[in-house]
Amino acid sequence: MKAAVVCGNEDVRYMDYEEPVIKPGYVKIQIKVSGICGSDIPRVLKNGVHFYPIVLGHEFSGEVVETGEGVARVKVGDRVTGAPLLPCMKCDDCQNGNYSLCKHYSFIGSREPGSNAEYVMIPEQNTVVFDKSISYEQGAMFEPSTVALHGLYQNQYKGGEYVAVLGGGTIGMFTMQWSKIFGAKKVVVFDISEERLALAKKLGADAAINTTEEGYLERAKDLTKGKGFGYVFETAGQIPTMHMAFELAANKAHVCFIGTPHQELTFTPQMWEHINRKEFWLTGSWMSYSAPFPGREWELTAHYFATGQLKFDPGFIYKKMPMSKADEAFQEFKTPGLVKGKVLLINEEEHL
């Protein structure tokens, strides 16, 4: 088969690669769409892979073309995506249903061959079937949606409160939508891009605030009648938004850091005092899994995508490129601020 193979630092080649051979309990998928995740960028541009050569890609959609012995739930012809985590299922964390915390895991697209290829093979238990009304483009967005929903569960989310979502990227947009679906009183999205803020409003945000504008904190607190936000989700992984989360939190709030920072993060004593004086709950969120594996995050994404309550918008996508142009796609990320939204690698564009 053909695949976009990472052969070295900044060296991605579209080349012949060994096609997976089906084995018992596994499903072979013909890849239609594979998204580039933010975690893939340092793997290609900063020598961040576990070994060379490697086929990346873990946000994907496609069609089942072959099933192995013992596979019963998934059938040839099904539209599917895949949960990329391969937990050991034996350690204490796995036995307690905390698969994201498994220390002996493998992962499709970083430790195992991924979806930037014509085919990928994954265990049946990792295969998520979705409705034929859902496009392959949307099907490649399951993983970001599940990451967002896992953050809500980690933050012990309940409806009826004011919600702040810091960061208007793909995960932020899904976090906002899940908050609405589960009954938020009002959801406010914060970002520096007017384009992203407009998209947030289009998708259902009650308000959208540009954090480059003077007095934005006061306007935000006015929306909550001075109370602050009962739930705060940081999805950008940026130092200013992580500081902002402490400012926006209400007394006894729940604050969750979904975003991953790539710089040293420090707080002044005055900033940190918010956590004491407000007595808010602070937690992190990692990946997107729960019991039974792969979890309600994946099951509910399939359901709410199919009903249309969880919306997909073309504005999520920055660019679609042929799989053969994967090297050019990764080069786009070398220009700071250029890529706004998801880059999708397409195997068969006519199937979208």
mmCIF file of N, CA, C and O in Angstrom, residues 75 140 225 234 274 281 287:
data_model
loop_
_atom_site.group_PDB
_atom_site.id
_atom_site.type_symbol
_atom_site.label_atom_id
_atom_site.label_comp_id
_atom_site.label_asym_id
_atom_site.label_seq_id
_atom_site.Cartn_x
_atom_site.Cartn_y
_atom_site.Cartn_z
ATOM 1 N N LYS A 75 -18.787 -5.136 10.863
ATOM 2 C CA LYS A 75 -18.973 -5.866 9.611
ATOM 3 C C LYS A 75 -18.325 -5.114 8.445
ATOM 4 O O LYS A 75 -18.175 -3.893 8.476
ATOM 5 N N ALA A 140 -13.683 11.827 11.049
ATOM 6 C CA ALA A 140 -12.300 12.019 11.485
ATOM 7 C C ALA A 140 -12.197 12.962 12.682
ATOM 8 O O ALA A 140 -11.100 13.182 13.203
ATOM 9 N N LYS A 225 -23.271 38.051 36.267
ATOM 10 C CA LYS A 225 -23.784 38.914 37.346
ATOM 11 C C LYS A 225 -22.767 39.041 38.485
ATOM 12 O O LYS A 225 -23.131 39.142 39.662
ATOM 13 N N GLU A 234 -9.913 25.096 30.254
ATOM 14 C CA GLU A 234 -8.803 25.640 29.482
ATOM 15 C C GLU A 234 -8.467 24.615 28.405
ATOM 16 O O GLU A 234 -8.078 23.486 28.721
ATOM 17 N N HIS A 274 -5.955 32.735 44.375
ATOM 18 C CA HIS A 274 -7.329 32.484 43.936
ATOM 19 C C HIS A 274 -7.793 31.080 44.345
ATOM 20 O O HIS A 274 -8.947 30.883 44.733
ATOM 21 N N TRP A 281 -12.016 23.758 42.688
ATOM 22 C CA TRP A 281 -11.503 22.427 42.368
ATOM 23 C C TRP A 281 -10.715 22.531 41.069
ATOM 24 O O TRP A 281 -11.218 22.991 40.052
ATOM 25 N N MET A 287 -6.475 12.481 27.523
ATOM 26 C CA MET A 287 -7.074 11.599 26.518
ATOM 27 C C MET A 287 -8.593 11.497 26.706
ATOM 28 O O MET A 287 -9.227 12.472 27.117
#
